[in-house]
Short mmCIF file of C-alpha atoms and ligand atoms in Angstrom, two decimals:
data_model
loop_
_atom_site.label_atom_id
_atom_site.label_comp_id
_atom_site.label_asym_id
_atom_site.label_seq_id
_atom_site.Cartn_x
_atom_site.Cartn_y
_atom_site.Cartn_z
CA UNK A 359 149.10 130.88 180.36
CA UNK A 360 151.46 129.70 177.68
CA UNK A 361 153.61 127.08 179.36
CA UNK A 362 156.98 126.36 177.88
CA UNK A 363 157.95 123.05 176.42
CA UNK A 364 161.36 124.32 175.37
CA UNK A 365 164.41 125.28 177.33
CA UNK A 366 163.61 127.66 180.18
CA UNK A 367 164.18 131.34 179.78
CA UNK A 368 167.10 132.45 181.96
CA UNK A 369 165.80 134.94 184.45
CA UNK A 370 167.89 137.78 185.80
CA UNK A 371 169.47 136.72 189.07
CA UNK A 372 168.66 139.85 190.94
CA UNK A 373 167.08 139.71 194.38
CA UNK A 374 165.61 142.70 196.18
CA UNK A 375 165.89 142.31 199.95
CA UNK A 376 163.81 144.82 201.87
CA UNK A 377 163.39 145.30 205.59
CA UNK A 378 159.84 145.27 206.91
CA UNK A 379 159.49 144.70 210.64
CA UNK A 380 155.78 143.98 210.88
CA UNK A 381 152.52 143.48 209.05
CA UNK A 382 151.22 147.02 209.37
CA UNK A 383 149.46 147.50 205.99
CA UNK A 384 151.14 150.76 205.04
CA UNK A 385 154.63 149.44 205.95
CA UNK A 386 154.14 146.28 203.91
CA UNK A 387 152.77 148.26 200.97
CA UNK A 388 155.78 150.59 201.09
CA UNK A 389 158.25 147.69 201.42
CA UNK A 390 156.75 145.75 198.51
CA UNK A 391 156.76 148.95 196.44
CA UNK A 392 160.42 149.56 197.25
CA UNK A 393 161.28 145.98 196.31
CA UNK A 394 159.42 146.22 193.03
CA UNK A 395 161.10 149.52 192.20
CA UNK A 396 164.49 147.91 192.82
CA UNK A 397 163.56 145.25 190.25
CA UNK A 398 162.41 147.78 187.68
CA UNK A 399 158.82 148.41 188.75
CA UNK A 400 155.59 146.41 188.82
CA UNK A 401 155.15 147.08 185.11
CA UNK A 402 157.97 144.64 184.44
CA UNK A 403 155.78 141.80 185.69
CA UNK A 404 152.24 142.73 184.64
CA UNK A 405 150.59 144.82 181.96
CA UNK A 406 147.18 146.39 181.60
CA UNK A 407 144.57 143.83 180.64
CA UNK A 408 146.69 140.78 181.44
CA UNK A 409 145.19 138.08 183.66
CA UNK A 410 147.67 137.62 186.52
CA UNK A 411 147.19 134.76 188.96
CA UNK A 412 148.53 135.17 192.49
CA UNK A 413 149.65 131.96 194.19
CA UNK A 414 150.01 132.39 197.97
CA UNK A 415 151.05 129.51 200.22
CA UNK A 416 147.74 128.15 201.55
CA UNK A 417 149.07 124.88 202.98
CA UNK A 418 146.29 124.20 205.50
CA UNK A 419 143.73 126.17 207.48
CA UNK A 420 145.57 128.33 210.00
CA UNK A 421 145.54 131.89 211.18
CA UNK A 422 148.07 134.51 210.01
CA UNK A 423 149.78 134.54 213.42
CA UNK A 424 150.76 130.88 213.10
CA UNK A 425 153.11 131.70 210.17
CA UNK A 426 151.93 128.70 208.14
CA UNK A 427 150.42 130.64 205.25
CA UNK A 428 151.42 133.77 203.34
CA UNK A 429 150.35 136.76 205.41
CA UNK A 430 147.26 138.56 204.07
CA UNK A 431 149.02 141.93 204.24
CA UNK A 432 151.71 140.69 201.85
CA UNK A 433 148.93 139.44 199.58
CA UNK A 434 147.20 142.84 199.87
CA UNK A 435 150.34 144.85 199.12
CA UNK A 436 151.31 142.79 196.07
CA UNK A 437 147.71 142.87 194.79
CA UNK A 438 147.52 146.64 195.12
CA UNK A 439 150.81 147.22 193.32
CA UNK A 440 149.98 144.85 190.48
CA UNK A 441 146.44 146.25 190.18
CA UNK A 442 148.01 149.67 189.56
CA UNK A 443 149.41 148.29 186.30
CA UNK A 444 145.86 147.64 185.08
CA UNK A 445 146.25 143.85 185.26
CA UNK A 446 143.25 141.71 186.08
CA UNK A 447 144.03 139.75 189.25
CA UNK A 448 142.87 136.42 190.59
CA UNK A 449 144.27 134.03 193.19
CA UNK A 450 144.20 130.35 194.02
CA UNK A 451 145.98 127.37 195.49
CA UNK A 452 145.39 123.70 196.14
CA UNK A 453 145.98 123.20 199.87
CA UNK A 454 147.50 120.01 201.22
CA UNK A 455 144.40 119.53 203.37
CA UNK A 456 141.03 121.31 203.26
CA UNK A 457 139.19 123.33 200.63
CA UNK A 458 140.73 126.50 199.19
CA UNK A 459 137.88 128.77 200.36
CA UNK A 460 138.02 127.51 203.94
CA UNK A 461 141.83 127.70 204.09
CA UNK A 462 141.89 131.17 202.48
CA UNK A 463 139.26 132.41 204.94
CA UNK A 464 141.25 131.19 207.93
CA UNK A 465 144.43 132.69 206.50
CA UNK A 466 142.74 136.10 206.16
CA UNK A 467 143.37 136.13 202.42
CA UNK A 468 139.78 135.64 201.32
CA UNK A 469 138.68 138.80 203.16
CA UNK A 470 141.46 140.89 201.59
CA UNK A 471 140.75 139.44 198.15
CA UNK A 472 137.05 140.32 198.43
CA UNK A 473 137.90 143.82 199.59
CA UNK A 474 140.21 144.36 196.59
CA UNK A 475 138.06 142.52 194.04
CA UNK A 476 140.63 139.77 193.48
CA UNK A 477 138.66 136.75 192.36
CA UNK A 478 139.33 133.29 193.84
CA UNK A 479 139.65 130.65 191.11
CA UNK A 480 139.22 126.89 191.43
CA UNK A 481 142.32 124.71 191.35
CA UNK A 482 140.33 121.47 191.26
CA UNK A 483 140.22 120.91 187.51
CA UNK A 484 143.46 119.47 186.12
CA UNK A 485 144.76 119.52 182.61
CA UNK A 486 147.58 117.27 181.49
CA UNK A 487 150.49 119.20 180.01
CA UNK A 488 153.40 117.46 178.35
CA UNK A 489 156.89 118.73 179.10
CA UNK A 490 159.36 116.98 176.80
CA UNK A 491 162.33 118.96 178.11
CA UNK A 492 161.67 117.93 181.70
CA UNK A 493 164.81 116.60 183.35
CA UNK A 494 162.79 114.01 185.26
CA UNK A 495 159.06 114.62 184.63
CA UNK A 496 157.77 114.77 181.07
CA UNK A 497 154.11 115.37 181.93
CA UNK A 498 152.27 117.24 184.66
CA UNK A 499 148.64 117.60 185.69
CA UNK A 500 148.24 121.34 186.26
CA UNK A 501 145.22 123.24 187.59
CA UNK A 502 143.30 124.61 184.61
CA UNK A 503 143.09 128.02 186.30
CA UNK A 504 146.89 128.27 186.25
CA UNK A 505 146.98 127.53 182.54
CA UNK A 506 144.18 130.03 181.86
CA UNK A 507 146.19 132.92 183.34
CA UNK A 508 148.57 135.06 181.30
CA UNK A 509 151.10 135.08 184.11
CA UNK A 510 151.77 133.63 187.55
CA UNK A 511 153.03 135.60 190.55
CA UNK A 512 154.15 133.40 193.42
CA UNK A 513 153.86 134.50 197.07
CA UNK A 514 155.79 131.94 199.14
CA UNK A 515 156.32 131.86 202.88
CA UNK A 516 159.76 131.04 204.29
CA UNK A 517 159.47 127.94 206.49
CA UNK A 518 161.38 124.87 207.51
CA UNK A 519 160.46 121.56 205.88
CA UNK A 520 161.31 118.00 206.94
CA UNK A 521 161.90 116.69 203.41
CA UNK A 522 163.39 119.68 201.59
CA UNK A 523 164.87 121.41 204.71
CA UNK A 524 163.32 124.73 203.69
CA UNK A 525 160.25 125.66 201.69
CA UNK A 526 160.16 128.89 199.77
CA UNK A 527 159.85 130.02 196.17
CA UNK A 528 160.49 126.76 194.30
CA UNK A 529 158.29 124.57 196.49
CA UNK A 530 155.36 127.01 196.37
CA UNK A 531 154.37 125.92 192.85
CA UNK A 532 153.56 122.40 194.10
CA UNK A 533 150.11 123.79 194.91
CA UNK A 534 149.49 124.22 191.17
CA UNK A 535 149.09 120.43 191.03
CA UNK A 536 145.47 119.81 192.03
CA UNK A 537 144.37 117.89 195.11
CA UNK A 538 145.53 114.36 195.79
CA UNK A 539 147.60 114.26 192.60
CA UNK A 540 150.32 115.81 194.73
CA UNK A 541 150.46 112.61 196.79
CA UNK A 542 151.29 110.52 193.74
CA UNK A 543 154.52 112.49 193.28
CA UNK A 544 155.55 111.59 196.82
CA UNK A 545 154.96 107.93 196.05
CA UNK A 546 156.82 108.09 192.73
CA UNK A 547 159.68 110.17 194.15
CA UNK A 548 160.10 109.19 197.78
CA UNK A 549 163.59 110.61 198.18
CA UNK A 550 164.28 114.29 198.63
CA UNK A 551 166.54 114.57 195.60
CA UNK A 552 164.11 113.23 193.01
CA UNK A 553 161.26 115.12 194.64
CA UNK A 554 163.34 118.29 194.28
CA UNK A 555 164.01 117.53 190.61
CA UNK A 556 160.27 117.21 190.07
CA UNK A 557 159.73 120.62 191.70
CA UNK A 558 162.43 122.16 189.51
CA UNK A 559 160.76 120.72 186.40
CA UNK A 560 157.42 122.09 187.56
CA UNK A 561 158.92 125.57 187.89
CA UNK A 562 160.67 125.28 184.52
CA UNK A 563 157.28 124.48 183.03
CA UNK A 564 155.22 127.19 184.76
CA UNK A 565 157.83 129.97 184.88
CA UNK A 566 156.24 132.35 187.40
CA UNK A 567 157.08 135.94 186.52
CA UNK A 568 157.74 137.18 190.00
CA UNK A 569 158.27 135.79 193.50
CA UNK A 570 157.54 137.83 196.63
CA UNK A 571 158.65 135.86 199.68
CA UNK A 572 157.08 136.60 203.03
CA UNK A 573 159.89 136.28 205.57
CA UNK A 574 158.64 139.12 207.76
CA UNK A 575 157.73 136.34 210.17
CA UNK A 576 159.11 132.97 209.06
CA UNK A 577 158.63 129.53 210.60
CA UNK A 578 161.44 127.65 212.37
CA UNK A 579 161.54 124.23 214.01
CA UNK A 580 158.92 121.62 213.15
CA UNK A 581 157.74 123.21 209.88
CA UNK A 582 156.01 123.61 207.56
CA UNK A 583 152.96 123.50 209.84
CA UNK A 584 153.97 122.64 213.37
CA UNK A 585 156.92 124.98 213.86
CA UNK A 586 157.24 128.31 215.65
CA UNK A 587 156.90 131.78 214.16
CA UNK A 588 160.26 133.55 213.95
CA UNK A 589 160.37 137.25 213.08
CA UNK A 590 163.03 137.98 210.43
CA UNK A 591 161.73 141.32 209.15
CA UNK A 592 162.52 140.44 205.53
CA UNK A 593 160.72 140.62 202.22
CA UNK A 594 162.50 139.10 199.23
CA UNK A 595 161.50 139.79 195.64
CA UNK A 596 162.92 138.28 192.48
CA UNK A 597 162.10 136.77 189.12
CA UNK A 598 164.54 133.95 189.94
CA UNK A 599 163.24 131.30 192.38
CA UNK A 600 166.67 129.71 192.83
CA UNK A 601 168.31 133.01 193.71
CA UNK A 602 165.56 134.04 196.13
CA UNK A 603 165.64 130.67 197.94
CA UNK A 604 169.43 130.79 198.11
CA UNK A 605 169.28 134.26 199.70
CA UNK A 606 166.66 133.07 202.18
CA UNK A 607 168.95 130.17 203.11
CA UNK A 608 171.82 132.54 203.77
CA UNK A 609 169.60 134.59 206.09
CA UNK A 610 168.82 131.53 208.21
CA UNK A 611 172.36 130.13 208.13
CA UNK A 612 171.53 127.16 205.90
CA UNK A 613 173.98 126.13 203.17
CA UNK A 614 171.94 126.50 199.92
CA UNK A 615 173.83 123.56 198.40
CA UNK A 616 172.27 121.05 200.80
CA UNK A 617 168.81 122.14 199.64
CA UNK A 618 168.14 119.90 196.65
CA UNK A 619 165.64 122.26 195.02
CA UNK A 620 168.30 124.98 194.90
CA UNK A 621 171.09 122.67 193.78
CA UNK A 622 169.05 121.09 190.99
CA UNK A 623 167.47 124.42 190.11
CA UNK A 624 170.96 125.72 189.41
CA UNK A 625 172.05 122.60 187.52
CA UNK A 626 168.94 122.53 185.32
CA UNK A 627 168.92 126.21 184.43
CA UNK A 628 165.96 127.32 186.52
CA UNK A 629 168.02 130.08 188.11
CA UNK A 630 171.28 131.11 189.68
CA UNK A 631 172.19 129.98 193.22
CA UNK A 632 175.51 131.80 193.60
CA UNK A 633 176.04 134.72 191.25
CA UNK A 634 173.32 136.97 192.64
CA UNK A 635 173.02 140.70 192.48
CA UNK A 636 171.53 141.68 195.82
CA UNK A 637 169.72 145.02 195.95
CA UNK A 638 168.18 146.85 198.88
CA UNK A 639 169.24 146.18 202.47
CA UNK A 640 172.42 144.21 203.32
CA UNK A 641 171.87 140.51 203.90
CA UNK A 642 174.12 140.55 206.98
CA UNK A 643 171.59 142.76 208.76
CA UNK A 644 169.03 139.90 208.56
CA UNK A 645 171.39 137.02 209.40
CA UNK A 646 169.96 134.68 212.06
CA UNK A 647 172.52 131.89 212.63
CA UNK A 648 170.48 130.34 215.45
CA UNK A 649 167.36 129.92 213.30
CA UNK A 650 166.12 126.39 214.09
CA UNK A 651 166.47 124.45 210.84
CA UNK A 652 168.05 121.07 210.12
CA UNK A 653 171.40 121.97 208.50
CA UNK A 654 172.27 118.43 207.39
CA UNK A 655 171.34 116.92 204.07
CA UNK A 656 168.43 114.50 204.39
CA UNK A 657 169.49 110.85 203.86
CA UNK A 658 167.48 109.37 201.04
CA UNK A 659 165.32 106.33 201.91
CA UNK A 660 166.20 104.94 198.48
CA UNK A 661 169.83 106.02 198.47
CA UNK A 662 172.87 103.75 198.16
CA UNK A 663 172.91 101.23 200.99
CA UNK A 664 169.53 102.34 202.29
CA UNK A 665 167.25 100.18 200.21
CA UNK A 666 167.29 97.37 202.75
CA UNK A 667 164.66 97.76 205.40
CA UNK A 668 167.18 97.28 208.18
CA UNK A 669 169.42 100.08 206.98
CA UNK A 670 166.50 102.39 206.34
CA UNK A 671 164.96 101.78 209.74
CA UNK A 672 168.20 102.60 211.51
CA UNK A 673 169.37 105.58 209.46
CA UNK A 674 166.55 107.55 207.83
CA UNK A 675 164.55 110.02 209.94
CA UNK A 676 161.05 108.80 210.66
CA UNK A 677 157.83 110.54 211.67
CA UNK A 678 156.86 110.00 215.30
CA UNK A 679 153.63 110.93 217.11
CA UNK A 680 153.65 112.64 220.48
CA UNK A 681 150.70 110.90 222.21
CA UNK A 682 150.30 113.81 224.62
CA UNK A 683 149.36 116.11 221.73
CA UNK A 684 147.49 113.70 219.45
CA UNK A 685 143.70 113.99 219.43
CA UNK A 686 143.24 110.96 217.16
CA UNK A 687 141.71 113.09 214.42
CA UNK A 688 143.23 110.79 211.76
CA UNK A 689 144.17 113.60 209.38
CA UNK A 690 147.58 111.93 209.12
CA UNK A 691 145.97 108.65 208.07
CA UNK A 692 143.96 110.40 205.34
CA UNK A 693 147.05 112.23 204.07
CA UNK A 694 149.36 109.21 203.90
CA UNK A 695 149.82 108.67 200.14
CA UNK A 696 150.99 105.05 200.14
CA UNK A 697 148.81 101.97 199.66
CA UNK A 698 148.37 100.20 202.01
CA UNK A 699 148.58 103.12 204.43
CA UNK A 700 151.67 103.35 206.58
CA UNK A 701 149.48 104.62 209.43
CA UNK A 702 146.63 102.67 211.01
CA UNK A 703 143.92 104.27 213.14
CA UNK A 704 144.04 102.79 216.59
CA UNK A 705 140.78 102.85 218.49
CA UNK A 706 140.42 101.34 221.93
CA UNK A 707 138.71 97.96 221.70
CA UNK A 708 136.74 95.90 224.15
CA UNK A 709 137.77 92.37 225.20
CA UNK A 710 136.25 90.77 222.11
CA UNK A 711 138.31 93.00 219.88
CA UNK A 712 135.28 94.95 218.63
CA UNK A 713 135.26 98.72 218.73
CA UNK A 714 133.52 99.91 221.86
CA UNK A 715 131.70 103.17 221.12
CA UNK A 716 131.32 103.84 224.85
CA UNK A 717 135.05 104.29 225.06
CA UNK A 718 135.88 107.84 224.21
CA UNK A 719 139.62 107.57 224.72
CA UNK A 720 141.28 107.11 221.36
CA UNK A 721 144.93 106.39 220.94
CA UNK A 722 147.21 107.77 218.22
CA UNK A 723 147.49 105.90 214.93
CA UNK A 724 150.38 103.48 214.70
CA UNK A 725 153.10 103.56 212.04
CA UNK A 726 154.23 100.67 209.92
CA UNK A 727 157.73 101.89 209.10
CA UNK A 728 158.27 99.01 206.68
CA UNK A 729 155.93 100.68 204.17
CA UNK A 730 156.48 104.33 205.20
CA UNK A 731 158.34 106.17 202.43
CA UNK A 732 159.33 109.10 204.69
CA UNK A 733 157.49 111.72 202.66
CA UNK A 734 156.41 113.45 205.92
CA UNK A 735 152.97 114.38 204.55
CA UNK A 736 151.55 113.27 207.90
CA UNK A 737 153.89 115.58 209.81
CA UNK A 738 153.14 118.40 207.36
CA UNK A 739 149.39 118.30 207.92
CA UNK A 740 148.85 117.26 211.56
CA UNK A 741 146.62 120.00 212.99
CA UNK A 742 147.85 119.44 216.56
CA UNK A 743 151.58 119.65 215.70
CA UNK A 744 151.81 116.21 217.28
CA UNK A 745 154.10 114.67 214.67
CA UNK A 746 157.80 115.35 214.59
CA UNK A 747 160.66 113.83 212.66
CA UNK A 748 163.21 111.80 214.61
CA UNK A 749 166.51 110.39 213.36
CA UNK A 750 167.29 106.93 214.76
CA UNK A 751 170.35 106.69 217.04
CA UNK A 752 172.61 105.12 214.39
CA UNK A 753 171.63 107.79 211.87
CA UNK A 754 172.42 110.50 214.43
CA UNK A 755 175.82 108.97 215.16
CA UNK A 756 176.72 108.76 211.48
CA UNK A 757 175.60 112.32 210.86
CA UNK A 758 177.54 113.67 213.80
S1 LIG B 1767 149.01 112.56 214.95
FE1 LIG B 1767 148.03 114.50 214.43
S2 LIG B 1767 146.95 114.13 212.50
FE2 LIG B 1767 147.47 112.12 213.38
S3 LIG B 1767 145.67 111.54 214.57
FE3 LIG B 1767 147.06 112.57 215.99
S4 LIG B 1767 146.41 114.71 215.97
FE4 LIG B 1767 145.47 113.76 214.17
S1 LIG B 1768 153.38 107.56 207.36
FE1 LIG B 1768 153.77 109.74 206.97
S2 LIG B 1768 155.88 109.80 206.22
FE2 LIG B 1768 155.21 107.67 206.08
S3 LIG B 1768 154.43 107.46 204.00
FE3 LIG B 1768 152.66 107.96 205.28
S4 LIG B 1768 152.51 110.21 205.21
FE4 LIG B 1768 154.53 109.64 204.40
#
């Protein structure tokens, strides 16, 4: 793929919003086809002989019913429509935890891909790409497979997110950064605003041609992994990631301007958050004002007045483990990107302090909030949904 190192191309701020009330294959195929037709047809985004890479959200291993990953029927429908153009399709992602094949199998995407002859490509080999016009980041390590493709088609899932409030089209490209390199961005940009700027730069660099957002069943509450599926019956299609995320926000009653990826995406020319031509079904018919999402801007752990430990500890939301749900698997410890780790495994010890292997009861890891940067990677990947984000009392009072 030819990545840009110049100013981004302005994409048309048209969003197709199409009702689709379930994952029945023929309904999803028809809905995706209708959305593509509203945007000018699949041929606008892929041509015969081009190598098009599909990028679903494969965050972690989970089944389609959990609403963590892009549903396989959305993947199937988009693949079939793009294949009709004569394009050569492949797919890939770099999950937050676990190998791509295992995660794709669990998500049901590997089976569909094999059925349709869509090849899975490795995202493990990075190539450094310089990006002089980056607003914040001038150089990225990108999966070689992404760079090898002629074009990228992004298939995000609409979910809540502790750091960015919602995850959709813009955040989906973070998986193009291979493996643990993603963690280094959390360490370098611990506050939501700078992290969002990095994501905007990443999208300005990669310029996916098309976004098809799966909001047929979204995730509300403790997302992006531990929340609850919430049927919305919506598919959103656009070439503009800012516009599509802004429309998704309006569906769930979230002000797009408190989502830093949308705000900075608009400011840095990635897309248009306000002046959007909406085609298809009326947005009001999808509006869910009681969708469970945090509607307040996240306080930055490095923001003005919050650099002191005392202020941070009393104001910034922190991850907390529910001991009743924790199985002491230590995934959270592995995922914590800071050194030394902000989470310590806590095994039951005998009287001498040595680990007693006869004891099978293991307690949850303990946090050291003095080194925790509030990236919420632990909350994002806990397989038992045992970690939630809690705002200290003072922070809650100030917010209210
Ligand atoms: S909090 Fe979650 S990820 Fe961490 S040890 Fe417990 S179950 Fe595992
Ligand atoms: S403990 Fe969790 S929120 Fe804190 S730095 Fe580690 S992964 Fe991030």
